Amino acid sequence: MALLKSSRSAQWPLVQEFVLNFDDTMVDIGGTTRGAALALLSNADLRAFPMPPGAVLIGGEIVVETAFVGPTAATISVGDTNSATRYASAVDLKTAARTALTLTGYRNAAGDDILIRLNTTVAVASAGKVTVRVMYTVAGRSCEVQVA
């Protein structure tokens, strides 16, 4: 049996940010280019954040800076390849607001990327801007040594 001692190492949280404007073009995880005005998206999964093995989200948010105009419905979900809605499910993009990500304590052992899933219906967007931020730590990483 191991003799446990108090921790002496610490690390800084890492933060990544992803900004999406209504008229941006991206390639989804299936290799399809999603173009101008994010034309009518149905479960468009976009690779937003590469994650190292052992990462655990400790914070994050979705900030709709400019409400989306045009679509009857416009939503964003945040997850990974195992669960498309692990951190957020169908957050409304048609209302300017901040939504905190759901912190699950999930340890991303394989280093799966964090994806955003966009859905829009009926009409293409003519305005809209959203920022997604994630804050995480990595198991076994140390930036500082705390001396007792």
PDB file of N, CA, C and O in Angstrom, residues 35-80:
ATOM      1  N   GLY A  35     -20.553  26.623 -45.784  1.00  0.00           N
ATOM      2  CA  GLY A  35     -20.224  27.937 -46.296  1.00  0.00           C
ATOM      3  C   GLY A  35     -21.042  29.081 -45.779  1.00  0.00           C
ATOM      4  O   GLY A  35     -21.561  29.057 -44.678  1.00  0.00           O
ATOM      5  N   ALA A  36     -21.148  30.103 -46.635  1.00  0.00           N
ATOM      6  CA  ALA A  36     -21.736  31.391 -46.295  1.00  0.00           C
ATOM      7  C   ALA A  36     -23.056  31.243 -45.567  1.00  0.00           C
ATOM      8  O   ALA A  36     -23.915  30.460 -45.949  1.00  0.00           O
ATOM      9  N   ALA A  37     -23.202  32.015 -44.505  1.00  0.00           N
ATOM     10  CA  ALA A  37     -24.401  32.091 -43.672  1.00  0.00           C
ATOM     11  C   ALA A  37     -24.713  30.748 -43.019  1.00  0.00           C
ATOM     12  O   ALA A  37     -25.813  30.523 -42.555  1.00  0.00           O
ATOM     13  N   LEU A  38     -23.741  29.846 -42.976  1.00  0.00           N
ATOM     14  CA  LEU A  38     -23.936  28.531 -42.359  1.00  0.00           C
ATOM     15  C   LEU A  38     -25.261  27.924 -42.805  1.00  0.00           C
ATOM     16  O   LEU A  38     -26.073  27.464 -42.013  1.00  0.00           O
ATOM     17  N   ALA A  39     -25.465  27.926 -44.109  1.00  0.00           N
ATOM     18  CA  ALA A  39     -26.742  27.579 -44.710  1.00  0.00           C
ATOM     19  C   ALA A  39     -27.371  26.317 -44.135  1.00  0.00           C
ATOM     20  O   ALA A  39     -26.835  25.228 -44.258  1.00  0.00           O
ATOM     21  N   LEU A  40     -28.508  26.461 -43.525  1.00  0.00           N
ATOM     22  CA  LEU A  40     -29.357  25.402 -43.012  1.00  0.00           C
ATOM     23  C   LEU A  40     -28.600  24.174 -42.551  1.00  0.00           C
ATOM     24  O   LEU A  40     -28.454  23.188 -43.272  1.00  0.00           O
ATOM     25  N   LEU A  41     -28.119  24.227 -41.356  1.00  0.00           N
ATOM     26  CA  LEU A  41     -27.293  23.160 -40.806  1.00  0.00           C
ATOM     27  C   LEU A  41     -28.140  22.163 -40.039  1.00  0.00           C
ATOM     28  O   LEU A  41     -29.043  22.534 -39.299  1.00  0.00           O
ATOM     29  N   SER A  42     -27.828  20.903 -40.215  1.00  0.00           N
ATOM     30  CA  SER A  42     -28.473  19.854 -39.446  1.00  0.00           C
ATOM     31  C   SER A  42     -27.377  18.995 -38.841  1.00  0.00           C
ATOM     32  O   SER A  42     -26.686  18.278 -39.561  1.00  0.00           O
ATOM     33  N   ASN A  43     -27.189  19.109 -37.529  1.00  0.00           N
ATOM     34  CA  ASN A  43     -26.146  18.360 -36.831  1.00  0.00           C
ATOM     35  C   ASN A  43     -24.783  18.539 -37.483  1.00  0.00           C
ATOM     36  O   ASN A  43     -24.080  17.564 -37.749  1.00  0.00           O
ATOM     37  N   ALA A  44     -24.423  19.780 -37.771  1.00  0.00           N
ATOM     38  CA  ALA A  44     -23.108  20.082 -38.340  1.00  0.00           C
ATOM     39  C   ALA A  44     -22.100  20.081 -37.200  1.00  0.00           C
ATOM     40  O   ALA A  44     -22.095  20.978 -36.356  1.00  0.00           O
ATOM     41  N   ASP A  45     -21.271  19.046 -37.132  1.00  0.00           N
ATOM     42  CA  ASP A  45     -20.274  18.925 -36.076  1.00  0.00           C
ATOM     43  C   ASP A  45     -18.960  19.543 -36.537  1.00  0.00           C
ATOM     44  O   ASP A  45     -18.372  19.107 -37.526  1.00  0.00           O
ATOM     45  N   LEU A  46     -18.502  20.551 -35.794  1.00  0.00           N
ATOM     46  CA  LEU A  46     -17.278  21.264 -36.129  1.00  0.00           C
ATOM     47  C   LEU A  46     -16.255  21.049 -35.019  1.00  0.00           C
ATOM     48  O   LEU A  46     -16.577  21.136 -33.832  1.00  0.00           O
ATOM     49  N   ARG A  47     -15.028  20.763 -35.401  1.00  0.00           N
ATOM     50  CA  ARG A  47     -13.941  20.548 -34.435  1.00  0.00           C
ATOM     51  C   ARG A  47     -13.493  21.919 -33.932  1.00  0.00           C
ATOM     52  O   ARG A  47     -12.859  22.677 -34.636  1.00  0.00           O
ATOM     53  N   ALA A  48     -13.821  22.222 -32.684  1.00  0.00           N
ATOM     54  CA  ALA A  48     -13.534  23.544 -32.144  1.00  0.00           C
ATOM     55  C   ALA A  48     -12.262  23.581 -31.311  1.00  0.00           C
ATOM     56  O   ALA A  48     -11.521  24.552 -31.364  1.00  0.00           O
ATOM     57  N   PHE A  49     -12.027  22.525 -30.514  1.00  0.00           N
ATOM     58  CA  PHE A  49     -10.902  22.540 -29.582  1.00  0.00           C
ATOM     59  C   PHE A  49     -10.180  21.202 -29.571  1.00  0.00           C
ATOM     60  O   PHE A  49     -10.770  20.197 -29.183  1.00  0.00           O
ATOM     61  N   PRO A  50      -8.902  21.186 -29.937  1.00  0.00           N
ATOM     62  CA  PRO A  50      -8.130  19.958 -29.738  1.00  0.00           C
ATOM     63  C   PRO A  50      -7.840  19.811 -28.248  1.00  0.00           C
ATOM     64  O   PRO A  50      -7.560  20.797 -27.569  1.00  0.00           O
ATOM     65  N   MET A  51      -7.954  18.598 -27.741  1.00  0.00           N
ATOM     66  CA  MET A  51      -7.742  18.356 -26.310  1.00  0.00           C
ATOM     67  C   MET A  51      -6.618  17.351 -26.102  1.00  0.00           C
ATOM     68  O   MET A  51      -6.552  16.352 -26.816  1.00  0.00           O
ATOM     69  N   PRO A  52      -5.765  17.599 -25.123  1.00  0.00           N
ATOM     70  CA  PRO A  52      -4.723  16.622 -24.814  1.00  0.00           C
ATOM     71  C   PRO A  52      -5.309  15.463 -24.002  1.00  0.00           C
ATOM     72  O   PRO A  52      -6.314  15.637 -23.310  1.00  0.00           O
ATOM     73  N   PRO A  53      -4.693  14.289 -24.059  1.00  0.00           N
ATOM     74  CA  PRO A  53      -5.145  13.184 -23.214  1.00  0.00           C
ATOM     75  C   PRO A  53      -5.098  13.584 -21.739  1.00  0.00           C
ATOM     76  O   PRO A  53      -4.166  14.249 -21.304  1.00  0.00           O
ATOM     77  N   GLY A  54      -6.127  13.198 -20.992  1.00  0.00           N
ATOM     78  CA  GLY A  54      -6.184  13.502 -19.572  1.00  0.00           C
ATOM     79  C   GLY A  54      -6.828  14.833 -19.231  1.00  0.00           C
ATOM     80  O   GLY A  54      -6.889  15.205 -18.062  1.00  0.00           O
ATOM     81  N   ALA A  55      -7.337  15.552 -20.224  1.00  0.00           N
ATOM     82  CA  ALA A  55      -7.952  16.857 -19.962  1.00  0.00           C
ATOM     83  C   ALA A  55      -9.293  16.696 -19.243  1.00  0.00           C
ATOM     84  O   ALA A  55     -10.061  15.786 -19.526  1.00  0.00           O
ATOM     85  N   VAL A  56      -9.553  17.617 -18.304  1.00  0.00           N
ATOM     86  CA  VAL A  56     -10.831  17.684 -17.597  1.00  0.00           C
ATOM     87  C   VAL A  56     -11.310  19.126 -17.645  1.00  0.00           C
ATOM     88  O   VAL A  56     -10.600  20.033 -17.201  1.00  0.00           O
ATOM     89  N   LEU A  57     -12.518  19.352 -18.203  1.00  0.00           N
ATOM     90  CA  LEU A  57     -13.070  20.705 -18.222  1.00  0.00           C
ATOM     91  C   LEU A  57     -13.401  21.139 -16.802  1.00  0.00           C
ATOM     92  O   LEU A  57     -14.049  20.405 -16.054  1.00  0.00           O
ATOM     93  N   ILE A  58     -12.942  22.339 -16.434  1.00  0.00           N
ATOM     94  CA  ILE A  58     -13.232  22.898 -15.111  1.00  0.00           C
ATOM     95  C   ILE A  58     -14.026  24.199 -15.230  1.00  0.00           C
ATOM     96  O   ILE A  58     -14.356  24.824 -14.224  1.00  0.00           O
ATOM     97  N   GLY A  59     -14.336  24.604 -16.460  1.00  0.00           N
ATOM     98  CA  GLY A  59     -15.119  25.812 -16.680  1.00  0.00           C
ATOM     99  C   GLY A  59     -15.353  26.014 -18.160  1.00  0.00           C
ATOM    100  O   GLY A  59     -14.740  25.351 -18.997  1.00  0.00           O
ATOM    101  N   GLY A  60     -16.233  26.914 -18.468  1.00  0.00           N
ATOM    102  CA  GLY A  60     -16.489  27.229 -19.867  1.00  0.00           C
ATOM    103  C   GLY A  60     -17.833  27.893 -20.038  1.00  0.00           C
ATOM    104  O   GLY A  60     -18.668  27.906 -19.117  1.00  0.00           O
ATOM    105  N   GLU A  61     -18.027  28.446 -21.219  1.00  0.00           N
ATOM    106  CA  GLU A  61     -19.262  29.181 -21.475  1.00  0.00           C
ATOM    107  C   GLU A  61     -19.528  29.294 -22.970  1.00  0.00           C
ATOM    108  O   GLU A  61     -18.622  29.149 -23.796  1.00  0.00           O
ATOM    109  N   ILE A  62     -20.792  29.550 -23.264  1.00  0.00           N
ATOM    110  CA  ILE A  62     -21.239  29.913 -24.606  1.00  0.00           C
ATOM    111  C   ILE A  62     -21.796  31.323 -24.473  1.00  0.00           C
ATOM    112  O   ILE A  62     -22.689  31.561 -23.654  1.00  0.00           O
ATOM    113  N   VAL A  63     -21.247  32.254 -25.242  1.00  0.00           N
ATOM    114  CA  VAL A  63     -21.726  33.635 -25.191  1.00  0.00           C
ATOM    115  C   VAL A  63     -22.250  34.011 -26.570  1.00  0.00           C
ATOM    116  O   VAL A  63     -21.479  34.093 -27.532  1.00  0.00           O
ATOM    117  N   VAL A  64     -23.547  34.193 -26.668  1.00  0.00           N
ATOM    118  CA  VAL A  64     -24.149  34.685 -27.910  1.00  0.00           C
ATOM    119  C   VAL A  64     -24.016  36.200 -27.861  1.00  0.00           C
ATOM    120  O   VAL A  64     -24.738  36.878 -27.147  1.00  0.00           O
ATOM    121  N   GLU A  65     -23.016  36.699 -28.602  1.00  0.00           N
ATOM    122  CA  GLU A  65     -22.728  38.134 -28.582  1.00  0.00           C
ATOM    123  C   GLU A  65     -23.709  38.918 -29.448  1.00  0.00           C
ATOM    124  O   GLU A  65     -24.116  40.020 -29.089  1.00  0.00           O
ATOM    125  N   THR A  66     -24.054  38.352 -30.596  1.00  0.00           N
ATOM    126  CA  THR A  66     -25.064  38.922 -31.488  1.00  0.00           C
ATOM    127  C   THR A  66     -26.056  37.817 -31.798  1.00  0.00           C
ATOM    128  O   THR A  66     -25.667  36.755 -32.299  1.00  0.00           O
ATOM    129  N   ALA A  67     -27.317  38.046 -31.469  1.00  0.00           N
ATOM    130  CA  ALA A  67     -28.335  37.026 -31.718  1.00  0.00           C
ATOM    131  C   ALA A  67     -28.414  36.698 -33.209  1.00  0.00           C
ATOM    132  O   ALA A  67     -28.278  37.581 -34.058  1.00  0.00           O
ATOM    133  N   PHE A  68     -28.621  35.433 -33.507  1.00  0.00           N
ATOM    134  CA  PHE A  68     -28.740  35.010 -34.901  1.00  0.00           C
ATOM    135  C   PHE A  68     -30.083  35.468 -35.455  1.00  0.00           C
ATOM    136  O   PHE A  68     -31.115  35.364 -34.796  1.00  0.00           O
ATOM    137  N   VAL A  69     -30.043  36.003 -36.672  1.00  0.00           N
ATOM    138  CA  VAL A  69     -31.232  36.512 -37.356  1.00  0.00           C
ATOM    139  C   VAL A  69     -31.411  35.696 -38.625  1.00  0.00           C
ATOM    140  O   VAL A  69     -30.449  35.449 -39.350  1.00  0.00           O
ATOM    141  N   GLY A  70     -32.642  35.296 -38.912  1.00  0.00           N
ATOM    142  CA  GLY A  70     -32.938  34.573 -40.151  1.00  0.00           C
ATOM    143  C   GLY A  70     -33.550  33.213 -39.893  1.00  0.00           C
ATOM    144  O   GLY A  70     -34.700  32.974 -40.260  1.00  0.00           O
ATOM    145  N   PRO A  71     -32.819  32.298 -39.274  1.00  0.00           N
ATOM    146  CA  PRO A  71     -33.374  30.958 -39.061  1.00  0.00           C
ATOM    147  C   PRO A  71     -34.567  30.979 -38.098  1.00  0.00           C
ATOM    148  O   PRO A  71     -34.624  31.804 -37.181  1.00  0.00           O
ATOM    149  N   THR A  72     -35.513  30.058 -38.306  1.00  0.00           N
ATOM    150  CA  THR A  72     -36.618  29.896 -37.366  1.00  0.00           C
ATOM    151  C   THR A  72     -36.078  29.396 -36.035  1.00  0.00           C
ATOM    152  O   THR A  72     -36.500  29.831 -34.977  1.00  0.00           O
ATOM    153  N   ALA A  73     -35.110  28.481 -36.104  1.00  0.00           N
ATOM    154  CA  ALA A  73     -34.429  27.988 -34.904  1.00  0.00           C
ATOM    155  C   ALA A  73     -32.945  27.916 -35.209  1.00  0.00           C
ATOM    156  O   ALA A  73     -32.546  27.582 -36.330  1.00  0.00           O
ATOM    157  N   ALA A  74     -32.132  28.247 -34.219  1.00  0.00           N
ATOM    158  CA  ALA A  74     -30.677  28.149 -34.343  1.00  0.00           C
ATOM    159  C   ALA A  74     -30.145  27.753 -32.972  1.00  0.00           C
ATOM    160  O   ALA A  74     -30.398  28.445 -31.990  1.00  0.00           O
ATOM    161  N   THR A  75     -29.451  26.608 -32.914  1.00  0.00           N
ATOM    162  CA  THR A  75     -28.935  26.128 -31.635  1.00  0.00           C
ATOM    163  C   THR A  75     -27.496  25.658 -31.777  1.00  0.00           C
ATOM    164  O   THR A  75     -27.030  25.349 -32.877  1.00  0.00           O
ATOM    165  N   ILE A  76     -26.819  25.601 -30.635  1.00  0.00           N
ATOM    166  CA  ILE A  76     -25.459  25.081 -30.568  1.00  0.00           C
ATOM    167  C   ILE A  76     -25.377  24.121 -29.381  1.00  0.00           C
ATOM    168  O   ILE A  76     -25.969  24.376 -28.326  1.00  0.00           O
ATOM    169  N   SER A  77     -24.683  23.014 -29.588  1.00  0.00           N
ATOM    170  CA  SER A  77     -24.391  22.063 -28.525  1.00  0.00           C
ATOM    171  C   SER A  77     -22.882  21.914 -28.451  1.00  0.00           C
ATOM    172  O   SER A  77     -22.179  22.125 -29.435  1.00  0.00           O
ATOM    173  N   VAL A  78     -22.367  21.549 -27.267  1.00  0.00           N
ATOM    174  CA  VAL A  78     -20.934  21.356 -27.078  1.00  0.00           C
ATOM    175  C   VAL A  78     -20.727  19.971 -26.484  1.00  0.00           C
ATOM    176  O   VAL A  78     -21.344  19.623 -25.474  1.00  0.00           O
ATOM    177  N   GLY A  79     -19.874  19.196 -27.126  1.00  0.00           N
ATOM    178  CA  GLY A  79     -19.598  17.846 -26.645  1.00  0.00           C
ATOM    179  C   GLY A  79     -18.299  17.332 -27.220  1.00  0.00           C
ATOM    180  O   GLY A  79     -17.379  18.097 -27.500  1.00  0.00           O
ATOM    181  N   ASP A  80     -18.244  16.031 -27.427  1.00  0.00           N
ATOM    182  CA  ASP A  80     -17.064  15.408 -28.020  1.00  0.00           C
ATOM    183  C   ASP A  80     -17.523  14.251 -28.901  1.00  0.00           C
ATOM    184  O   ASP A  80     -18.723  14.083 -29.124  1.00  0.00           O
TER     185      ASP A  80
END
